mmCIF file of C-alpha atoms and ligand atoms in Angstrom:
data_model
loop_
_atom_site.group_PDB
_atom_site.id
_atom_site.type_symbol
_atom_site.label_atom_id
_atom_site.label_comp_id
_atom_site.label_asym_id
_atom_site.label_seq_id
_atom_site.Cartn_x
_atom_site.Cartn_y
_atom_site.Cartn_z
ATOM 1 C CA MET A 24 0.000 0.000 0.000
ATOM 2 C CA LYS A 25 1.726 3.215 -1.134
ATOM 3 C CA ILE A 26 0.705 6.243 0.895
ATOM 4 C CA SER A 27 1.821 9.755 -0.045
ATOM 5 C CA PHE A 28 2.074 12.701 2.323
ATOM 6 C CA GLU A 29 3.462 15.018 -0.372
ATOM 7 C CA ASP A 30 3.564 18.599 0.998
ATOM 8 C CA LYS A 31 1.597 17.683 4.135
ATOM 9 C CA THR A 32 2.742 19.150 7.441
ATOM 10 C CA VAL A 33 3.699 16.590 10.075
ATOM 11 C CA VAL A 34 4.737 17.509 13.628
ATOM 12 C CA VAL A 35 6.396 14.977 15.931
ATOM 13 C CA ILE A 36 6.881 16.157 19.504
ATOM 14 C CA GLY A 37 9.627 14.068 21.106
ATOM 15 C CA GLY A 38 10.624 13.231 17.531
ATOM 16 C CA THR A 39 14.402 13.419 17.812
ATOM 17 C CA SER A 40 15.271 9.794 18.585
ATOM 18 C CA GLY A 41 14.016 6.222 18.706
ATOM 19 C CA ILE A 42 10.484 5.299 17.725
ATOM 20 C CA ASN A 43 9.351 8.892 17.203
ATOM 21 C CA LEU A 44 12.258 9.804 14.909
ATOM 22 C CA GLY A 45 11.477 6.581 13.001
ATOM 23 C CA ILE A 46 7.920 7.873 12.531
ATOM 24 C CA ALA A 47 9.169 11.312 11.421
ATOM 25 C CA GLU A 48 11.540 9.718 8.898
ATOM 26 C CA LYS A 49 8.817 7.576 7.362
ATOM 27 C CA PHE A 50 6.614 10.650 6.830
ATOM 28 C CA ALA A 51 9.565 12.633 5.407
ATOM 29 C CA GLU A 52 10.306 9.761 3.026
ATOM 30 C CA SER A 53 6.728 9.970 1.751
ATOM 31 C CA GLY A 54 6.982 13.688 0.929
ATOM 32 C CA ALA A 55 5.908 15.473 4.132
ATOM 33 C CA LYS A 56 7.340 18.647 5.625
ATOM 34 C CA LEU A 57 8.470 17.928 9.186
ATOM 35 C CA SER A 58 8.740 19.760 12.480
ATOM 36 C CA VAL A 59 10.285 17.936 15.459
ATOM 37 C CA ALA A 60 10.985 18.994 19.030
ATOM 38 C CA SER A 61 12.633 17.740 22.217
ATOM 39 C CA ARG A 62 14.791 19.035 25.081
ATOM 40 C CA SER A 63 18.294 18.544 23.696
ATOM 41 C CA ASP A 64 19.653 21.046 21.145
ATOM 42 C CA ASP A 65 22.050 18.420 19.812
ATOM 43 C CA LYS A 66 19.324 15.822 19.297
ATOM 44 C CA VAL A 67 17.129 18.397 17.533
ATOM 45 C CA LYS A 68 20.013 19.397 15.253
ATOM 46 C CA ASN A 69 20.808 15.769 14.427
ATOM 47 C CA ALA A 70 17.135 14.915 13.721
ATOM 48 C CA VAL A 71 16.716 17.908 11.389
ATOM 49 C CA GLU A 72 19.856 16.773 9.527
ATOM 50 C CA VAL A 73 18.451 13.244 9.160
ATOM 51 C CA LEU A 74 15.050 14.531 7.985
ATOM 52 C CA SER A 75 16.560 17.057 5.566
ATOM 53 C CA LYS A 76 18.020 14.175 3.529
ATOM 54 C CA TYR A 77 14.539 13.629 2.135
ATOM 55 C CA LYS A 78 14.609 17.040 0.397
ATOM 56 C CA ASN A 79 11.459 18.397 2.032
ATOM 57 C CA LYS A 80 11.525 21.233 4.509
ATOM 58 C CA ALA A 81 12.470 20.036 8.020
ATOM 59 C CA ILE A 82 12.636 22.246 11.095
ATOM 60 C CA GLY A 83 13.232 21.581 14.768
ATOM 61 C CA PHE A 84 12.911 23.257 18.150
ATOM 62 C CA ALA A 85 14.414 22.602 21.561
ATOM 63 C CA GLY A 86 11.934 22.630 24.429
ATOM 64 C CA ASP A 87 10.541 20.672 27.339
ATOM 65 C CA VAL A 88 6.913 19.483 27.070
ATOM 66 C CA ARG A 89 6.526 20.249 30.792
ATOM 67 C CA ASP A 90 6.793 23.968 29.955
ATOM 68 C CA TYR A 91 3.428 24.988 28.479
ATOM 69 C CA SER A 92 4.545 28.358 27.105
ATOM 70 C CA LYS A 93 7.493 26.690 25.340
ATOM 71 C CA VAL A 94 5.188 24.110 23.742
ATOM 72 C CA GLU A 95 2.841 26.899 22.617
ATOM 73 C CA ASP A 96 5.785 28.730 21.082
ATOM 74 C CA ILE A 97 6.967 25.604 19.206
ATOM 75 C CA LEU A 98 3.512 24.975 17.726
ATOM 76 C CA LYS A 99 3.046 28.637 16.741
ATOM 77 C CA LYS A 100 6.456 28.808 15.034
ATOM 78 C CA THR A 101 5.753 25.516 13.260
ATOM 79 C CA TYR A 102 2.463 26.918 11.895
ATOM 80 C CA GLU A 103 4.156 30.142 10.764
ATOM 81 C CA SER A 104 6.807 28.159 8.893
ATOM 82 C CA LEU A 105 4.917 25.086 7.587
ATOM 83 C CA GLY A 106 1.205 26.034 7.679
ATOM 84 C CA GLU A 107 -1.731 24.063 9.092
ATOM 85 C CA ILE A 108 -0.864 20.745 10.701
ATOM 86 C CA ASP A 109 -2.091 17.622 8.880
ATOM 87 C CA VAL A 110 -0.542 15.079 11.266
ATOM 88 C CA LEU A 111 0.408 15.606 14.919
ATOM 89 C CA VAL A 112 2.325 12.888 16.767
ATOM 90 C CA SER A 113 2.898 13.355 20.499
ATOM 91 C CA GLY A 114 5.473 10.931 21.902
ATOM 92 C CA ALA A 115 7.759 12.615 24.433
ATOM 93 C CA ALA A 116 8.197 10.274 27.395
ATOM 94 C CA GLY A 117 10.461 9.277 30.245
ATOM 95 C CA ASN A 118 10.902 5.868 31.816
ATOM 96 C CA PHE A 119 13.101 4.061 34.303
ATOM 97 C CA PRO A 120 12.453 0.692 35.935
ATOM 98 C CA ALA A 121 12.028 1.018 39.706
ATOM 99 C CA PRO A 122 9.785 -0.443 42.414
ATOM 100 C CA ALA A 123 7.210 2.002 43.816
ATOM 101 C CA ASN A 124 9.084 1.986 47.128
ATOM 102 C CA GLY A 125 12.209 3.127 45.295
ATOM 103 C CA ILE A 126 10.581 6.104 43.540
ATOM 104 C CA SER A 127 10.506 9.514 45.230
ATOM 105 C CA SER A 128 7.545 11.845 44.868
ATOM 106 C CA ASN A 129 9.612 13.855 42.418
ATOM 107 C CA GLY A 130 10.501 10.739 40.397
ATOM 108 C CA PHE A 131 6.816 9.772 40.038
ATOM 109 C CA LYS A 132 5.914 13.365 39.179
ATOM 110 C CA ALA A 133 8.673 13.643 36.560
ATOM 111 C CA VAL A 134 7.144 10.832 34.489
ATOM 112 C CA ILE A 135 3.548 12.038 34.990
ATOM 113 C CA ASP A 136 4.599 15.564 33.995
ATOM 114 C CA ILE A 137 6.425 14.469 30.830
ATOM 115 C CA ASP A 138 4.077 11.733 29.559
ATOM 116 C CA LEU A 139 0.649 12.846 30.761
ATOM 117 C CA VAL A 140 0.750 16.600 31.401
ATOM 118 C CA GLY A 141 3.102 16.950 28.400
ATOM 119 C CA THR A 142 0.561 15.205 26.151
ATOM 120 C CA PHE A 143 -2.147 17.615 27.337
ATOM 121 C CA HIS A 144 0.165 20.578 26.673
ATOM 122 C CA VAL A 145 0.822 19.370 23.135
ATOM 123 C CA MET A 146 -2.867 18.731 22.394
ATOM 124 C CA ARG A 147 -4.030 22.018 23.934
ATOM 125 C CA SER A 148 -1.518 24.208 22.139
ATOM 126 C CA ALA A 149 -1.704 22.431 18.756
ATOM 127 C CA TYR A 150 -5.499 22.597 18.416
ATOM 128 C CA PRO A 151 -5.694 26.101 16.818
ATOM 129 C CA TYR A 152 -3.267 25.010 14.093
ATOM 130 C CA LEU A 153 -4.712 21.562 13.261
ATOM 131 C CA LYS A 154 -6.302 21.231 9.813
ATOM 132 C CA LYS A 155 -10.089 21.133 10.196
ATOM 133 C CA PRO A 156 -11.447 18.906 8.799
ATOM 134 C CA GLY A 157 -8.805 16.307 8.118
ATOM 135 C CA ALA A 158 -6.098 16.292 10.786
ATOM 136 C CA SER A 159 -4.841 13.057 12.321
ATOM 137 C CA VAL A 160 -3.544 13.156 15.888
ATOM 138 C CA ILE A 161 -1.564 10.221 17.288
ATOM 139 C CA ASN A 162 -0.460 9.819 20.892
ATOM 140 C CA ILE A 163 2.317 7.316 21.513
ATOM 141 C CA SER A 164 1.165 5.213 24.438
ATOM 142 C CA ALA A 165 2.395 1.845 25.768
ATOM 143 C CA PRO A 166 0.989 -1.500 26.948
ATOM 144 C CA GLN A 167 1.578 -0.191 30.501
ATOM 145 C CA ALA A 168 -1.664 1.769 29.950
ATOM 146 C CA TYR A 169 -3.718 -1.424 30.303
ATOM 147 C CA VAL A 170 -1.308 -4.134 31.488
ATOM 148 C CA PRO A 171 -0.044 -3.683 35.057
ATOM 149 C CA ILE A 172 3.722 -4.238 35.056
ATOM 150 C CA GLU A 173 5.970 -4.353 38.118
ATOM 151 C CA LEU A 174 8.606 -1.563 38.346
ATOM 152 C CA GLN A 175 6.379 0.598 36.133
ATOM 153 C CA VAL A 176 3.832 2.196 38.508
ATOM 154 C CA HIS A 177 4.654 5.697 37.230
ATOM 155 C CA VAL A 178 4.483 4.733 33.542
ATOM 156 C CA CYS A 179 1.290 2.667 33.997
ATOM 157 C CA ALA A 180 -0.386 5.658 35.682
ATOM 158 C CA ALA A 181 0.847 8.118 33.047
ATOM 159 C CA LYS A 182 0.107 6.120 29.899
ATOM 160 C CA SER A 183 -3.389 5.067 30.984
ATOM 161 C CA GLY A 184 -4.074 8.801 31.302
ATOM 162 C CA VAL A 185 -2.639 9.391 27.823
ATOM 163 C CA ASP A 186 -5.112 6.889 26.341
ATOM 164 C CA MET A 187 -7.968 8.666 28.109
ATOM 165 C CA ILE A 188 -6.824 11.992 26.609
ATOM 166 C CA THR A 189 -6.970 10.264 23.207
ATOM 167 C CA LYS A 190 -10.518 9.033 23.776
ATOM 168 C CA VAL A 191 -11.958 12.255 25.213
ATOM 169 C CA LEU A 192 -10.407 14.411 22.477
ATOM 170 C CA ALA A 193 -11.668 12.022 19.789
ATOM 171 C CA MET A 194 -15.147 12.843 21.148
ATOM 172 C CA GLU A 195 -14.641 16.593 21.581
ATOM 173 C CA TRP A 196 -12.793 17.170 18.283
ATOM 174 C CA GLY A 197 -14.797 14.720 16.164
ATOM 175 C CA GLU A 198 -17.147 17.463 14.985
ATOM 176 C CA ASP A 199 -14.114 19.349 13.615
ATOM 177 C CA GLY A 200 -13.241 16.323 11.501
ATOM 178 C CA ILE A 201 -10.114 15.647 13.556
ATOM 179 C CA ARG A 202 -9.306 11.996 14.294
ATOM 180 C CA VAL A 203 -7.402 11.145 17.493
ATOM 181 C CA ASN A 204 -5.844 7.729 18.154
ATOM 182 C CA SER A 205 -3.150 6.123 20.308
ATOM 183 C CA ILE A 206 -0.501 3.686 19.133
ATOM 184 C CA SER A 207 0.676 1.267 21.799
ATOM 185 C CA PRO A 208 4.064 -0.141 20.772
ATOM 186 C CA GLY A 209 5.279 -3.446 22.204
ATOM 187 C CA PRO A 210 8.992 -4.029 22.807
ATOM 188 C CA ILE A 211 10.846 -2.213 19.995
ATOM 189 C CA ALA A 212 14.480 -2.907 19.036
ATOM 190 C CA ASP A 213 17.277 -0.326 19.275
ATOM 191 C CA THR A 214 15.413 2.137 21.453
ATOM 192 C CA GLU A 215 16.144 3.879 24.726
ATOM 193 C CA GLY A 216 12.983 2.336 26.177
ATOM 194 C CA MET A 217 14.177 -1.218 25.512
ATOM 195 C CA LYS A 218 17.685 -0.439 26.770
ATOM 196 C CA ARG A 219 16.116 0.541 30.073
ATOM 197 C CA LEU A 220 13.501 -2.236 30.356
ATOM 198 C CA ALA A 221 15.546 -5.107 28.884
ATOM 199 C CA PRO A 222 19.061 -4.153 29.956
ATOM 200 C CA THR A 223 20.764 -7.526 29.361
ATOM 201 C CA GLU A 224 20.939 -9.936 26.398
ATOM 202 C CA GLU A 225 19.266 -12.589 28.562
ATOM 203 C CA ILE A 226 16.282 -10.343 29.372
ATOM 204 C CA LEU A 227 15.999 -9.217 25.740
ATOM 205 C CA LYS A 228 15.864 -12.863 24.594
ATOM 206 C CA ALA A 229 13.216 -13.722 27.197
ATOM 207 C CA THR A 230 11.200 -10.680 26.087
ATOM 208 C CA ALA A 231 11.273 -11.797 22.434
ATOM 209 C CA GLU A 232 10.177 -15.265 23.541
ATOM 210 C CA SER A 233 7.202 -13.746 25.424
ATOM 211 C CA VAL A 234 5.852 -12.143 22.222
ATOM 212 C CA PRO A 235 3.387 -14.395 20.344
ATOM 213 C CA LEU A 236 5.109 -13.456 17.045
ATOM 214 C CA LYS A 237 8.444 -14.442 18.660
ATOM 215 C CA ARG A 238 10.326 -11.311 17.717
ATOM 216 C CA ILE A 239 11.082 -7.834 19.018
ATOM 217 C CA GLY A 240 9.346 -5.158 16.942
ATOM 218 C CA THR A 241 11.028 -2.566 14.736
ATOM 219 C CA LYS A 242 10.681 1.212 14.497
ATOM 220 C CA SER A 243 9.346 0.623 11.013
ATOM 221 C CA ASP A 244 6.477 -1.515 12.435
ATOM 222 C CA ILE A 245 5.347 1.553 14.400
ATOM 223 C CA ALA A 246 5.993 4.115 11.648
ATOM 224 C CA LYS A 247 3.915 2.145 9.110
ATOM 225 C CA THR A 248 0.997 2.094 11.551
ATOM 226 C CA ALA A 249 1.278 5.868 12.119
ATOM 227 C CA MET A 250 1.161 6.415 8.360
ATOM 228 C CA PHE A 251 -1.837 4.125 7.938
ATOM 229 C CA LEU A 252 -3.729 5.823 10.795
ATOM 230 C CA SER A 253 -3.053 9.249 9.257
ATOM 231 C CA SER A 254 -4.104 8.219 5.752
ATOM 232 C CA GLU A 255 -7.393 8.075 3.877
ATOM 233 C CA HIS A 256 -7.389 4.301 4.514
ATOM 234 C CA ALA A 257 -8.192 5.040 8.178
ATOM 235 C CA SER A 258 -10.740 7.807 7.572
ATOM 236 C CA TYR A 259 -13.342 6.291 9.951
ATOM 237 C CA ILE A 260 -10.937 5.302 12.735
ATOM 238 C CA SER A 261 -10.944 7.568 15.795
ATOM 239 C CA GLY A 262 -10.695 7.162 19.567
ATOM 240 C CA THR A 263 -8.882 3.833 19.368
ATOM 241 C CA VAL A 264 -5.771 2.452 21.005
ATOM 242 C CA VAL A 265 -3.944 0.374 18.410
ATOM 243 C CA PRO A 266 -1.526 -2.176 19.892
ATOM 244 C CA VAL A 267 1.473 -2.764 17.596
ATOM 245 C CA ASP A 268 3.129 -5.377 19.748
ATOM 246 C CA GLY A 269 3.152 -8.757 17.983
ATOM 247 C CA GLY A 270 0.391 -9.820 20.376
ATOM 248 C CA TRP A 271 2.535 -9.183 23.472
ATOM 249 C CA ALA A 272 -0.214 -7.569 25.573
ATOM 250 C CA LEU A 273 -2.458 -10.638 25.128
ATOM 251 C CA GLY A 274 -0.394 -12.258 27.881
ATOM 252 C CA GLY A 275 -1.953 -9.764 30.292
ATOM 253 C CA ALA A 276 -0.468 -8.818 33.624
ATOM 254 C CA SER A 277 2.652 -10.815 34.292
ATOM 255 C CA SER A 278 5.062 -10.917 37.165
ATOM 256 C CA LEU A 279 8.611 -9.845 36.685
ATOM 257 C CA SER A 280 11.114 -12.324 35.241
ATOM 258 C CA ALA A 281 13.620 -13.887 37.628
ATOM 259 C CA GLU A 282 16.389 -12.037 35.728
ATOM 260 C CA MET A 283 14.814 -8.609 36.312
ATOM 261 C CA LYS A 284 14.203 -9.446 39.990
ATOM 262 C CA LYS A 285 17.877 -10.370 40.360
ATOM 263 C CA LEU A 286 18.970 -7.172 38.611
ATOM 264 C CA PHE A 287 16.844 -4.962 40.855
ATOM 265 C CA GLN A 288 17.618 -6.985 43.985
ATOM 266 C CA LEU A 289 13.954 -7.686 44.720
HETATM 267 P P1 LIG B 325 13.449 7.876 23.248
HETATM 268 O O1 LIG B 325 14.348 7.696 22.065
HETATM 269 O O2 LIG B 325 14.085 8.265 24.540
HETATM 270 O O3 LIG B 325 12.300 8.896 22.856
HETATM 271 C C1 LIG B 325 11.788 9.882 23.716
HETATM 272 C C2 LIG B 325 11.795 11.216 22.987
HETATM 273 O O4 LIG B 325 11.148 12.182 23.801
HETATM 274 C C3 LIG B 325 13.204 11.744 22.713
HETATM 275 O O5 LIG B 325 13.207 12.439 21.484
HETATM 276 C C4 LIG B 325 13.449 12.723 23.877
HETATM 277 O O6 LIG B 325 14.411 13.695 23.478
HETATM 278 C C5 LIG B 325 12.025 13.278 24.041
HETATM 279 N N1 LIG B 325 11.749 13.776 25.387
HETATM 280 C C6 LIG B 325 11.927 13.143 26.580
HETATM 281 N N2 LIG B 325 11.557 13.932 27.591
HETATM 282 C C7 LIG B 325 11.112 15.090 27.029
HETATM 283 C C8 LIG B 325 10.599 16.302 27.560
HETATM 284 N N3 LIG B 325 10.463 16.477 28.870
HETATM 285 N N4 LIG B 325 10.238 17.289 26.679
HETATM 286 C C9 LIG B 325 10.377 17.127 25.340
HETATM 287 N N5 LIG B 325 10.864 15.995 24.788
HETATM 288 C C10 LIG B 325 11.228 14.995 25.621
HETATM 289 O O7 LIG B 325 12.653 6.541 23.584
HETATM 290 P P2 LIG B 325 11.777 5.446 22.759
HETATM 291 O O8 LIG B 325 12.011 4.173 23.467
HETATM 292 O O9 LIG B 325 11.990 5.520 21.301
HETATM 293 O O10 LIG B 325 10.276 5.911 23.142
HETATM 294 C C11 LIG B 325 9.475 6.697 22.263
HETATM 295 C C12 LIG B 325 8.012 6.577 22.644
HETATM 296 O O11 LIG B 325 7.572 5.232 22.490
HETATM 297 C C13 LIG B 325 7.700 6.972 24.088
HETATM 298 O O12 LIG B 325 6.448 7.635 24.132
HETATM 299 C C14 LIG B 325 7.614 5.626 24.780
HETATM 300 O O13 LIG B 325 6.817 5.681 25.956
HETATM 301 C C15 LIG B 325 6.957 4.788 23.697
HETATM 302 N N6 LIG B 325 7.183 3.337 23.832
HETATM 303 C C16 LIG B 325 8.416 2.808 23.631
HETATM 304 C C17 LIG B 325 8.584 1.436 23.677
HETATM 305 C C18 LIG B 325 9.931 0.808 23.378
HETATM 306 O O14 LIG B 325 10.030 -0.406 23.232
HETATM 307 N N7 LIG B 325 10.972 1.571 23.232
HETATM 308 C C19 LIG B 325 7.504 0.602 23.985
HETATM 309 C C20 LIG B 325 6.257 1.184 24.232
HETATM 310 C C21 LIG B 325 6.100 2.551 24.141
HETATM 311 P P3 LIG B 325 15.222 14.635 24.527
HETATM 312 O O15 LIG B 325 15.994 13.727 25.407
HETATM 313 O O16 LIG B 325 16.057 15.529 23.648
HETATM 314 O O17 LIG B 325 14.205 15.438 25.263
HETATM 315 N N1 LIG B 326 15.000 5.059 39.879
HETATM 316 C C1 LIG B 326 14.337 5.831 40.753
HETATM 317 N N2 LIG B 326 14.218 7.181 40.639
HETATM 318 C C2 LIG B 326 14.781 7.743 39.555
HETATM 319 C C3 LIG B 326 15.474 7.002 38.572
HETATM 320 C C4 LIG B 326 15.584 5.581 38.778
HETATM 321 N N3 LIG B 326 16.225 4.804 37.904
HETATM 322 N N4 LIG B 326 15.920 7.859 37.619
HETATM 323 C C5 LIG B 326 15.512 9.086 37.984
HETATM 324 N N5 LIG B 326 14.834 9.022 39.149
HETATM 325 C C6 LIG B 326 14.285 10.136 39.920
HETATM 326 C C7 LIG B 326 15.397 11.096 40.353
HETATM 327 O O1 LIG B 326 16.083 10.604 41.507
HETATM 328 C C8 LIG B 326 14.610 12.368 40.646
HETATM 329 O O2 LIG B 326 13.974 12.323 41.887
HETATM 330 P P1 LIG B 326 14.609 13.119 43.182
HETATM 331 O O3 LIG B 326 14.688 14.571 42.784
HETATM 332 O O4 LIG B 326 13.666 12.854 44.297
HETATM 333 O O5 LIG B 326 15.965 12.519 43.414
HETATM 334 C C9 LIG B 326 13.482 12.306 39.604
HETATM 335 O O6 LIG B 326 13.435 10.956 39.112
HETATM 336 C C10 LIG B 326 13.718 13.238 38.432
HETATM 337 O O7 LIG B 326 15.015 12.957 37.909
HETATM 338 P P2 LIG B 326 15.791 13.988 36.991
HETATM 339 O O8 LIG B 326 16.992 13.296 36.435
HETATM 340 O O9 LIG B 326 15.982 15.276 37.710
HETATM 341 O O10 LIG B 326 14.657 14.249 35.887
HETATM 342 P P3 LIG B 326 14.728 14.741 34.435
HETATM 343 O O11 LIG B 326 13.542 15.546 34.247
HETATM 344 O O12 LIG B 326 16.067 15.324 34.106
HETATM 345 O O13 LIG B 326 14.643 13.346 33.586
HETATM 346 C C11 LIG B 326 13.726 11.122 33.519
HETATM 347 C C12 LIG B 326 13.464 12.612 33.476
HETATM 348 C C13 LIG B 326 14.117 10.716 34.933
HETATM 349 C C14 LIG B 326 12.456 10.400 33.120
HETATM 350 C C15 LIG B 326 14.937 10.707 32.612
HETATM 351 O O14 LIG B 326 15.132 9.325 32.692
HETATM 352 C C16 LIG B 326 14.727 11.105 31.153
HETATM 353 O O15 LIG B 326 15.025 12.242 30.775
HETATM 354 N N6 LIG B 326 14.225 10.191 30.277
HETATM 355 C C17 LIG B 326 13.981 10.468 28.853
HETATM 356 C C18 LIG B 326 14.401 9.340 27.971
HETATM 357 C C19 LIG B 326 13.637 8.068 28.239
HETATM 358 O O16 LIG B 326 13.277 7.758 29.371
HETATM 359 N N7 LIG B 326 13.392 7.304 27.177
HETATM 360 C C20 LIG B 326 12.612 6.098 27.225
HETATM 361 C C21 LIG B 326 11.193 6.409 26.882
HETATM 362 S S1 LIG B 326 10.244 4.900 27.013
#
């Protein structure tokens, strides 16, 4: 299925590395103009360089999604430079594995502020610039939103909230012709998230084995889904959470592997 985003404007917040940069690249490859943002100047610069290879306009901004006025500024400048937004992807997130008793109030709050409050900031400040009708909004969630996982109390709380933002906004913005969906990636290779949650070869192997499709996913698996959800082929899909996880979440809540328990001295 060939999908073109020729001259469309695509914004990926948190789009300077990993899964989100993979999504940005796939849209750039299909002809879109890109705007990406994250905290690190160097990562923004590198991402814009990568995206510029595709010959379409690519811009980037440094900013923290926890800072509402900064997010507003990024969205406004993006609109002034690239016009109305056809596709908005919100995927900035933070994660570290730790038992609840090992997380300070500030540690819990950091993840809630980045993943959940940050998602609200992005949605709230992008709305004036979204194409109406026609825009596609995608929030990058995680299986933690509906599968309780040990060492992930902060992420489970944050991502379940992200999916609720998706569903409520799909209702509120439906009459504008804006579709809002979440993608819930399973374990994805060569990402910061997997480095943190599967820190040894042994744990990575066990993770792959726990996926019904018996493999770790790729950034391309997620990017292709983002393109599909933003295309005409998905014109009646809104308010959904789409797992792209090889069936991993079907296993439901599972206790921690012996290897992870050893690693975290539980
Ligand atoms: P990643 O490369 O660390 O991606 C996170 C992105 O968000 C980076 O560009 C980071 O750049 C940015 N970011 C972090 N904190 C930010 C903040 N406060 N303000 C603005 N930008 C911020 O990790 P990833 O593993 O690819 O994860 C990408 C997304 O997929 C996340 O939403 C994650 O929850 C989700 N996910 C990942 C997996 C997986 O297997 N990796 C599985 C399920 C879901 P800066 O450091 O420059 O800010
Ligand atoms: N275990 C327990 N607490 C931890 C922790 C860990 N492994 N790592 C950080 N924290 C706590 C810190 O101790 C601090 O709490 P304190 O002030 O009470 O000591 C709190 O979290 C905030 O840490 P800080 O480093 O100041 O936050 P930050 O805003 O600079 O970074 C994080 C946010 C912690 C989420 C950081 O890991 C990050 O920037 N992650 C982005 C990349 C990422 O996680 N990618 C994967 C996405 S799936």
